[in-house]
Amino acid sequence: KAGVTQTPRYLIKTRGQQVTLSCSPISGHRSVSWYQQTPGQGLQFLFEYFSETQRNKGNFPGRFSGRQFSNSRSEMNVSTLELGDSALYLCASSLANGPGDEQFFGPGTRLTVL
Amino acid sequence: AQSVTQLGSHVSVSEGALVLLRCNYSSSVPPYLFWYVQYPNQGLQLLLKYTTGATLVKGINGFEAEFKKSETSFHLTKPSAHMSDAAEYFCAVTAPDSSASKIIFGSGTRLSIRP
């Protein structure tokens, strides 16, 4: 069974631009979650989608948004990029995102904002 | 509210030596606890988890952890370190009534293995 895939793996943007990251979950998984990983803040939860609906949201500004398609693939968008948005963005999928469910992580997209 | 504290941002052991990575948690409800490993340029992989039942949990790659409620700890151990164990390890906590994605991660411990 193929794992979680994320594209692109690396991205370089400049301040003020916007970016879209893509995540394909494991086949059959309906929940997709996004995390931001930085050296200073560690791993922080962005949001979670289940059956095309955002179910949970972390404490990030509205510049960070996402969506999920009917095939469970998900995209994350960051508008008006800031230097502090430079990070590794991880996507994780699970069957239903129930308590204790294992999340399967993709390799991440490393975003650099210049 | 829940939180996780990992003691030691960097741990170095010799190959064949005991690995001990420390994790203490704070939770107002009985927690679900996890250890994840992250290899360079990769995502996180679940090593093991504790939800209910037996407090000694065995995971992949020879790792195990023991849930000690009285000490609010969930330390990760491996009897004999291997070079391939070099990675970053994250302890994490969720509440039993919380979705899996609302997981609180510790700051991570980088494990180095000396030949």
PDB file of C-alpha atoms in Angstrom:
ATOM      1  CA  LYS A   1       0.000   0.000   0.000  1.00  0.00           C
ATOM      2  CA  ALA A   2       1.454   3.360  -1.019  1.00  0.00           C
ATOM      3  CA  GLY A   3       2.211   5.812   1.759  1.00  0.00           C
ATOM      4  CA  VAL A   4       1.276   9.448   2.113  1.00  0.00           C
ATOM      5  CA  THR A   5       2.754  11.532  -0.674  1.00  0.00           C
ATOM      6  CA  GLN A   6       3.375  15.253  -0.665  1.00  0.00           C
ATOM      7  CA  THR A   7       4.260  17.525  -3.532  1.00  0.00           C
ATOM      8  CA  PRO A   8       6.398  19.398  -4.088  1.00  0.00           C
ATOM      9  CA  ARG A   9       9.134  18.285  -1.695  1.00  0.00           C
ATOM     10  CA  TYR A  10      10.932  21.618  -1.807  1.00  0.00           C
ATOM     11  CA  LEU A  11       9.700  25.089  -2.574  1.00  0.00           C
ATOM     12  CA  ILE A  12      11.293  28.526  -2.575  1.00  0.00           C
ATOM     13  CA  LYS A  13       9.077  31.612  -2.579  1.00  0.00           C
ATOM     14  CA  THR A  14       9.452  35.288  -1.819  1.00  0.00           C
ATOM     15  CA  ARG A  15       7.581  37.373   0.728  1.00  0.00           C
ATOM     16  CA  GLY A  16       4.097  38.342  -0.349  1.00  0.00           C
ATOM     17  CA  GLN A  17       3.627  35.428  -2.716  1.00  0.00           C
ATOM     18  CA  GLN A  18       1.185  32.607  -2.150  1.00  0.00           C
ATOM     19  CA  VAL A  19       1.824  28.881  -2.235  1.00  0.00           C
ATOM     20  CA  THR A  20      -0.204  25.677  -2.577  1.00  0.00           C
ATOM     21  CA  LEU A  21       0.967  22.368  -1.171  1.00  0.00           C
ATOM     22  CA  SER A  22      -0.571  19.028  -2.039  1.00  0.00           C
ATOM     23  CA  CYS A  23      -1.085  15.837  -0.070  1.00  0.00           C
ATOM     24  CA  SER A  24      -2.351  12.442  -1.194  1.00  0.00           C
ATOM     25  CA  PRO A  25      -3.374  10.225   1.723  1.00  0.00           C
ATOM     26  CA  ILE A  26      -3.134   6.482   1.984  1.00  0.00           C
ATOM     27  CA  SER A  27      -5.883   4.807  -0.004  1.00  0.00           C
ATOM     28  CA  GLY A  28      -8.998   4.444   2.158  1.00  0.00           C
ATOM     29  CA  HIS A  29      -7.999   7.113   4.657  1.00  0.00           C
ATOM     30  CA  ARG A  30     -10.584   9.862   4.921  1.00  0.00           C
ATOM     31  CA  SER A  31      -8.869  12.147   7.408  1.00  0.00           C
ATOM     32  CA  VAL A  32      -6.016  14.437   6.418  1.00  0.00           C
ATOM     33  CA  SER A  33      -4.219  16.691   8.892  1.00  0.00           C
ATOM     34  CA  TRP A  34      -1.571  19.331   8.331  1.00  0.00           C
ATOM     35  CA  TYR A  35       1.269  20.327  10.642  1.00  0.00           C
ATOM     36  CA  GLN A  36       3.959  22.988  10.579  1.00  0.00           C
ATOM     37  CA  GLN A  37       7.402  22.047  11.877  1.00  0.00           C
ATOM     38  CA  THR A  38       9.971  24.714  12.720  1.00  0.00           C
ATOM     39  CA  PRO A  39      13.100  24.624  14.907  1.00  0.00           C
ATOM     40  CA  GLY A  40      11.669  27.286  17.191  1.00  0.00           C
ATOM     41  CA  GLN A  41       8.046  26.233  17.575  1.00  0.00           C
ATOM     42  CA  GLY A  42       8.348  22.512  16.941  1.00  0.00           C
ATOM     43  CA  LEU A  43       5.385  20.623  15.526  1.00  0.00           C
ATOM     44  CA  GLN A  44       2.151  22.569  15.469  1.00  0.00           C
ATOM     45  CA  PHE A  45      -1.261  21.456  14.264  1.00  0.00           C
ATOM     46  CA  LEU A  46      -2.743  23.517  11.437  1.00  0.00           C
ATOM     47  CA  PHE A  47      -6.043  21.869  10.538  1.00  0.00           C
ATOM     48  CA  GLU A  48      -7.755  18.592   9.783  1.00  0.00           C
ATOM     49  CA  TYR A  49     -10.152  17.638   7.022  1.00  0.00           C
ATOM     50  CA  PHE A  50     -12.538  14.723   6.931  1.00  0.00           C
ATOM     51  CA  SER A  51     -14.876  13.975   4.040  1.00  0.00           C
ATOM     52  CA  GLU A  52     -14.186  17.370   2.465  1.00  0.00           C
ATOM     53  CA  THR A  53     -15.045  19.266   5.673  1.00  0.00           C
ATOM     54  CA  GLN A  54     -12.685  21.033   8.038  1.00  0.00           C
ATOM     55  CA  ARG A  55     -13.266  19.379  11.397  1.00  0.00           C
ATOM     56  CA  ASN A  56     -10.485  20.804  13.533  1.00  0.00           C
ATOM     57  CA  LYS A  57      -8.341  23.903  13.363  1.00  0.00           C
ATOM     58  CA  GLY A  58      -5.200  25.028  15.158  1.00  0.00           C
ATOM     59  CA  ASN A  59      -4.166  28.545  16.099  1.00  0.00           C
ATOM     60  CA  PHE A  60      -2.902  29.893  12.820  1.00  0.00           C
ATOM     61  CA  PRO A  61      -3.920  33.087  11.001  1.00  0.00           C
ATOM     62  CA  GLY A  62      -6.435  33.082   8.194  1.00  0.00           C
ATOM     63  CA  ARG A  63      -3.625  33.241   5.639  1.00  0.00           C
ATOM     64  CA  PHE A  64      -3.395  29.497   6.136  1.00  0.00           C
ATOM     65  CA  SER A  65      -6.244  27.610   4.511  1.00  0.00           C
ATOM     66  CA  GLY A  66      -6.936  24.215   3.110  1.00  0.00           C
ATOM     67  CA  ARG A  67      -9.397  22.031   1.361  1.00  0.00           C
ATOM     68  CA  GLN A  68     -10.072  18.389   0.694  1.00  0.00           C
ATOM     69  CA  PHE A  69     -11.381  16.833  -2.462  1.00  0.00           C
ATOM     70  CA  SER A  70     -13.816  13.962  -2.903  1.00  0.00           C
ATOM     71  CA  ASN A  71     -10.925  11.520  -3.397  1.00  0.00           C
ATOM     72  CA  SER A  72      -9.530  12.632   0.020  1.00  0.00           C
ATOM     73  CA  ARG A  73      -6.560  14.433  -1.506  1.00  0.00           C
ATOM     74  CA  SER A  74      -5.902  17.689   0.268  1.00  0.00           C
ATOM     75  CA  GLU A  75      -4.298  20.997  -0.514  1.00  0.00           C
ATOM     76  CA  MET A  76      -2.984  23.641   1.808  1.00  0.00           C
ATOM     77  CA  ASN A  77      -2.649  27.273   0.770  1.00  0.00           C
ATOM     78  CA  VAL A  78      -0.660  30.033   2.377  1.00  0.00           C
ATOM     79  CA  SER A  79      -1.262  33.545   1.104  1.00  0.00           C
ATOM     80  CA  THR A  80       0.881  36.652   1.556  1.00  0.00           C
ATOM     81  CA  LEU A  81       3.906  34.658   2.642  1.00  0.00           C
ATOM     82  CA  GLU A  82       6.055  35.920   5.499  1.00  0.00           C
ATOM     83  CA  LEU A  83       9.633  34.991   6.372  1.00  0.00           C
ATOM     84  CA  GLY A  84       8.329  33.172   9.435  1.00  0.00           C
ATOM     85  CA  ASP A  85       6.343  30.793   7.264  1.00  0.00           C
ATOM     86  CA  SER A  86       9.566  29.031   6.309  1.00  0.00           C
ATOM     87  CA  ALA A  87       9.067  25.529   7.670  1.00  0.00           C
ATOM     88  CA  LEU A  88       8.565  21.869   6.944  1.00  0.00           C
ATOM     89  CA  TYR A  89       4.876  21.262   6.303  1.00  0.00           C
ATOM     90  CA  LEU A  90       3.785  17.744   7.119  1.00  0.00           C
ATOM     91  CA  CYS A  91       0.616  16.036   6.061  1.00  0.00           C
ATOM     92  CA  ALA A  92      -0.766  13.025   7.910  1.00  0.00           C
ATOM     93  CA  SER A  93      -3.636  10.713   7.114  1.00  0.00           C
ATOM     94  CA  SER A  94      -5.678   8.345   9.228  1.00  0.00           C
ATOM     95  CA  LEU A  95      -8.746   6.215   8.742  1.00  0.00           C
ATOM     96  CA  ALA A  96     -11.118   8.372  10.763  1.00  0.00           C
ATOM     97  CA  ASN A  97      -8.999  10.508  13.104  1.00  0.00           C
ATOM     98  CA  GLY A  98     -10.490   8.849  16.147  1.00  0.00           C
ATOM     99  CA  PRO A  99      -8.789   9.034  19.552  1.00  0.00           C
ATOM    100  CA  GLY A 100      -5.645   6.948  19.536  1.00  0.00           C
ATOM    101  CA  ASP A 101      -5.796   6.346  15.775  1.00  0.00           C
ATOM    102  CA  GLU A 102      -2.396   6.103  14.183  1.00  0.00           C
ATOM    103  CA  GLN A 103      -1.541   8.926  11.868  1.00  0.00           C
ATOM    104  CA  PHE A 104       0.666   8.195   8.889  1.00  0.00           C
ATOM    105  CA  PHE A 105       2.908  11.064   7.906  1.00  0.00           C
ATOM    106  CA  GLY A 106       4.211  12.079   4.529  1.00  0.00           C
ATOM    107  CA  PRO A 107       7.821  13.210   3.975  1.00  0.00           C
ATOM    108  CA  GLY A 108       6.831  16.861   4.062  1.00  0.00           C
ATOM    109  CA  THR A 109       7.243  19.913   1.888  1.00  0.00           C
ATOM    110  CA  ARG A 110      10.095  22.192   2.873  1.00  0.00           C
ATOM    111  CA  LEU A 111       9.064  25.778   2.193  1.00  0.00           C
ATOM    112  CA  THR A 112      11.666  28.524   2.183  1.00  0.00           C
ATOM    113  CA  VAL A 113      10.464  32.126   2.080  1.00  0.00           C
ATOM    114  CA  LEU A 114      13.056  34.694   0.987  1.00  0.00           C
TER     115      LEU A 114
ATOM    116  CA  ALA B   1      -4.930  21.146  29.061  1.00  0.00           C
ATOM    117  CA  GLN B   2      -2.122  18.822  28.118  1.00  0.00           C
ATOM    118  CA  SER B   3       1.582  19.230  27.630  1.00  0.00           C
ATOM    119  CA  VAL B   4       4.676  17.141  27.070  1.00  0.00           C
ATOM    120  CA  THR B   5       8.222  17.765  28.239  1.00  0.00           C
ATOM    121  CA  GLN B   6      11.147  15.912  26.750  1.00  0.00           C
ATOM    122  CA  LEU B   7      14.225  16.110  28.917  1.00  0.00           C
ATOM    123  CA  GLY B   8      17.350  16.582  26.842  1.00  0.00           C
ATOM    124  CA  SER B   9      17.272  17.991  23.337  1.00  0.00           C
ATOM    125  CA  HIS B  10      20.234  15.839  22.390  1.00  0.00           C
ATOM    126  CA  VAL B  11      21.265  12.419  23.674  1.00  0.00           C
ATOM    127  CA  SER B  12      24.404  10.599  22.562  1.00  0.00           C
ATOM    128  CA  VAL B  13      25.086   6.923  23.286  1.00  0.00           C
ATOM    129  CA  SER B  14      27.582   4.349  22.087  1.00  0.00           C
ATOM    130  CA  GLU B  15      26.528   1.605  19.720  1.00  0.00           C
ATOM    131  CA  GLY B  16      25.304  -1.323  21.808  1.00  0.00           C
ATOM    132  CA  ALA B  17      24.530   0.829  24.845  1.00  0.00           C
ATOM    133  CA  LEU B  18      21.149   1.388  26.453  1.00  0.00           C
ATOM    134  CA  VAL B  19      18.983   4.090  24.941  1.00  0.00           C
ATOM    135  CA  LEU B  20      16.831   6.091  27.374  1.00  0.00           C
ATOM    136  CA  LEU B  21      14.797   9.055  26.134  1.00  0.00           C
ATOM    137  CA  ARG B  22      12.772  10.828  28.795  1.00  0.00           C
ATOM    138  CA  CYS B  23       9.241  12.131  28.483  1.00  0.00           C
ATOM    139  CA  ASN B  24       6.987  13.609  31.146  1.00  0.00           C
ATOM    140  CA  TYR B  25       3.432  14.660  30.501  1.00  0.00           C
ATOM    141  CA  SER B  26       0.785  16.808  32.072  1.00  0.00           C
ATOM    142  CA  SER B  27      -2.852  15.960  31.537  1.00  0.00           C
ATOM    143  CA  SER B  28      -6.096  16.598  33.373  1.00  0.00           C
ATOM    144  CA  VAL B  29      -7.521  13.334  32.042  1.00  0.00           C
ATOM    145  CA  PRO B  30      -5.971   9.885  31.489  1.00  0.00           C
ATOM    146  CA  PRO B  31      -3.796  10.451  28.458  1.00  0.00           C
ATOM    147  CA  TYR B  32      -3.053   8.606  25.288  1.00  0.00           C
ATOM    148  CA  LEU B  33       0.726   8.694  24.781  1.00  0.00           C
ATOM    149  CA  PHE B  34       2.844   8.222  21.685  1.00  0.00           C
ATOM    150  CA  TRP B  35       6.458   8.073  20.568  1.00  0.00           C
ATOM    151  CA  TYR B  36       7.279   9.033  16.992  1.00  0.00           C
ATOM    152  CA  VAL B  37      10.617   8.909  15.185  1.00  0.00           C
ATOM    153  CA  GLN B  38      11.725  11.230  12.403  1.00  0.00           C
ATOM    154  CA  TYR B  39      14.669  10.353  10.167  1.00  0.00           C
ATOM    155  CA  PRO B  40      16.375  13.136   8.178  1.00  0.00           C
ATOM    156  CA  ASN B  41      14.256  14.468   5.342  1.00  0.00           C
ATOM    157  CA  GLN B  42      11.361  12.205   6.256  1.00  0.00           C
ATOM    158  CA  GLY B  43       8.042  12.469   8.010  1.00  0.00           C
ATOM    159  CA  LEU B  44       7.193  11.028  11.396  1.00  0.00           C
ATOM    160  CA  GLN B  45       6.730   7.322  11.982  1.00  0.00           C
ATOM    161  CA  LEU B  46       4.878   5.870  14.944  1.00  0.00           C
ATOM    162  CA  LEU B  47       7.143   3.790  17.205  1.00  0.00           C
ATOM    163  CA  LEU B  48       4.560   2.854  19.817  1.00  0.00           C
ATOM    164  CA  LYS B  49       1.523   4.123  21.665  1.00  0.00           C
ATOM    165  CA  TYR B  50      -0.232   3.688  24.978  1.00  0.00           C
ATOM    166  CA  THR B  51      -3.987   4.012  25.198  1.00  0.00           C
ATOM    167  CA  THR B  52      -5.256   1.676  27.890  1.00  0.00           C
ATOM    168  CA  GLY B  53      -4.318  -1.672  29.385  1.00  0.00           C
ATOM    169  CA  ALA B  54      -0.777  -2.929  29.845  1.00  0.00           C
ATOM    170  CA  THR B  55       1.517  -0.128  30.915  1.00  0.00           C
ATOM    171  CA  LEU B  56       4.606  -1.598  29.234  1.00  0.00           C
ATOM    172  CA  VAL B  57       4.258  -1.043  25.525  1.00  0.00           C
ATOM    173  CA  LYS B  58       6.469  -2.648  22.926  1.00  0.00           C
ATOM    174  CA  GLY B  59       7.007  -0.959  19.587  1.00  0.00           C
ATOM    175  CA  ILE B  60       8.909  -1.358  16.388  1.00  0.00           C
ATOM    176  CA  ASN B  61      12.695  -1.620  16.045  1.00  0.00           C
ATOM    177  CA  GLY B  62      13.125  -3.020  19.563  1.00  0.00           C
ATOM    178  CA  PHE B  63      11.857   0.058  21.404  1.00  0.00           C
ATOM    179  CA  GLU B  64       9.552  -0.024  24.379  1.00  0.00           C
ATOM    180  CA  ALA B  65       8.055   2.475  26.798  1.00  0.00           C
ATOM    181  CA  GLU B  66       6.397   2.245  30.187  1.00  0.00           C
ATOM    182  CA  PHE B  67       3.492   4.400  31.279  1.00  0.00           C
ATOM    183  CA  LYS B  68       3.994   5.399  34.918  1.00  0.00           C
ATOM    184  CA  LYS B  69       1.021   7.332  36.162  1.00  0.00           C
ATOM    185  CA  SER B  70       2.551   8.096  39.555  1.00  0.00           C
ATOM    186  CA  GLU B  71       5.559   9.702  37.867  1.00  0.00           C
ATOM    187  CA  THR B  72       3.588  11.140  34.904  1.00  0.00           C
ATOM    188  CA  SER B  73       6.267   9.649  32.678  1.00  0.00           C
ATOM    189  CA  PHE B  74       6.461   7.681  29.450  1.00  0.00           C
ATOM    190  CA  HIS B  75      10.173   7.107  28.887  1.00  0.00           C
ATOM    191  CA  LEU B  76      11.393   5.350  25.742  1.00  0.00           C
ATOM    192  CA  THR B  77      14.055   2.648  26.009  1.00  0.00           C
ATOM    193  CA  LYS B  78      15.986   0.255  23.834  1.00  0.00           C
ATOM    194  CA  PRO B  79      18.451  -2.230  25.357  1.00  0.00           C
ATOM    195  CA  SER B  80      21.104  -1.964  22.651  1.00  0.00           C
ATOM    196  CA  ALA B  81      21.540   1.014  20.341  1.00  0.00           C
ATOM    197  CA  HIS B  82      22.185   0.546  16.664  1.00  0.00           C
ATOM    198  CA  MET B  83      23.644   3.090  14.257  1.00  0.00           C
ATOM    199  CA  SER B  84      20.338   3.124  12.373  1.00  0.00           C
ATOM    200  CA  ASP B  85      18.591   4.471  15.500  1.00  0.00           C
ATOM    201  CA  ALA B  86      20.120   7.912  14.947  1.00  0.00           C
ATOM    202  CA  ALA B  87      17.124  10.189  14.428  1.00  0.00           C
ATOM    203  CA  GLU B  88      14.865  12.672  16.187  1.00  0.00           C
ATOM    204  CA  TYR B  89      12.304  11.281  18.594  1.00  0.00           C
ATOM    205  CA  PHE B  90       9.072  12.959  19.623  1.00  0.00           C
ATOM    206  CA  CYS B  91       6.866  12.148  22.563  1.00  0.00           C
ATOM    207  CA  ALA B  92       3.226  13.181  22.143  1.00  0.00           C
ATOM    208  CA  VAL B  93      -0.044  13.213  24.063  1.00  0.00           C
ATOM    209  CA  THR B  94      -3.745  13.383  23.289  1.00  0.00           C
ATOM    210  CA  ALA B  95      -6.864  13.084  25.381  1.00  0.00           C
ATOM    211  CA  PRO B  96      -9.061   9.974  25.033  1.00  0.00           C
ATOM    212  CA  ASP B  97     -11.989  12.089  23.848  1.00  0.00           C
ATOM    213  CA  SER B  98      -9.908  14.066  21.377  1.00  0.00           C
ATOM    214  CA  SER B  99      -9.320  13.480  17.688  1.00  0.00           C
ATOM    215  CA  ALA B 100      -5.946  12.036  16.734  1.00  0.00           C
ATOM    216  CA  SER B 101      -4.878  15.178  14.928  1.00  0.00           C
ATOM    217  CA  LYS B 102      -5.171  17.332  18.078  1.00  0.00           C
ATOM    218  CA  ILE B 103      -1.979  15.793  19.345  1.00  0.00           C
ATOM    219  CA  ILE B 104       0.513  17.758  21.395  1.00  0.00           C
ATOM    220  CA  PHE B 105       4.119  17.033  20.512  1.00  0.00           C
ATOM    221  CA  GLY B 106       7.160  17.496  22.688  1.00  0.00           C
ATOM    222  CA  SER B 107      10.095  19.519  21.430  1.00  0.00           C
ATOM    223  CA  GLY B 108      11.990  16.425  20.346  1.00  0.00           C
ATOM    224  CA  THR B 109      15.197  14.653  21.329  1.00  0.00           C
ATOM    225  CA  ARG B 110      17.915  14.113  18.787  1.00  0.00           C
ATOM    226  CA  LEU B 111      19.596  10.746  19.315  1.00  0.00           C
ATOM    227  CA  SER B 112      23.176  10.296  18.128  1.00  0.00           C
ATOM    228  CA  ILE B 113      24.959   6.948  18.119  1.00  0.00           C
ATOM    229  CA  ARG B 114      28.737   6.801  18.584  1.00  0.00           C
ATOM    230  CA  PRO B 115      30.570   3.937  16.825  1.00  0.00           C
TER     231      PRO B 115
END
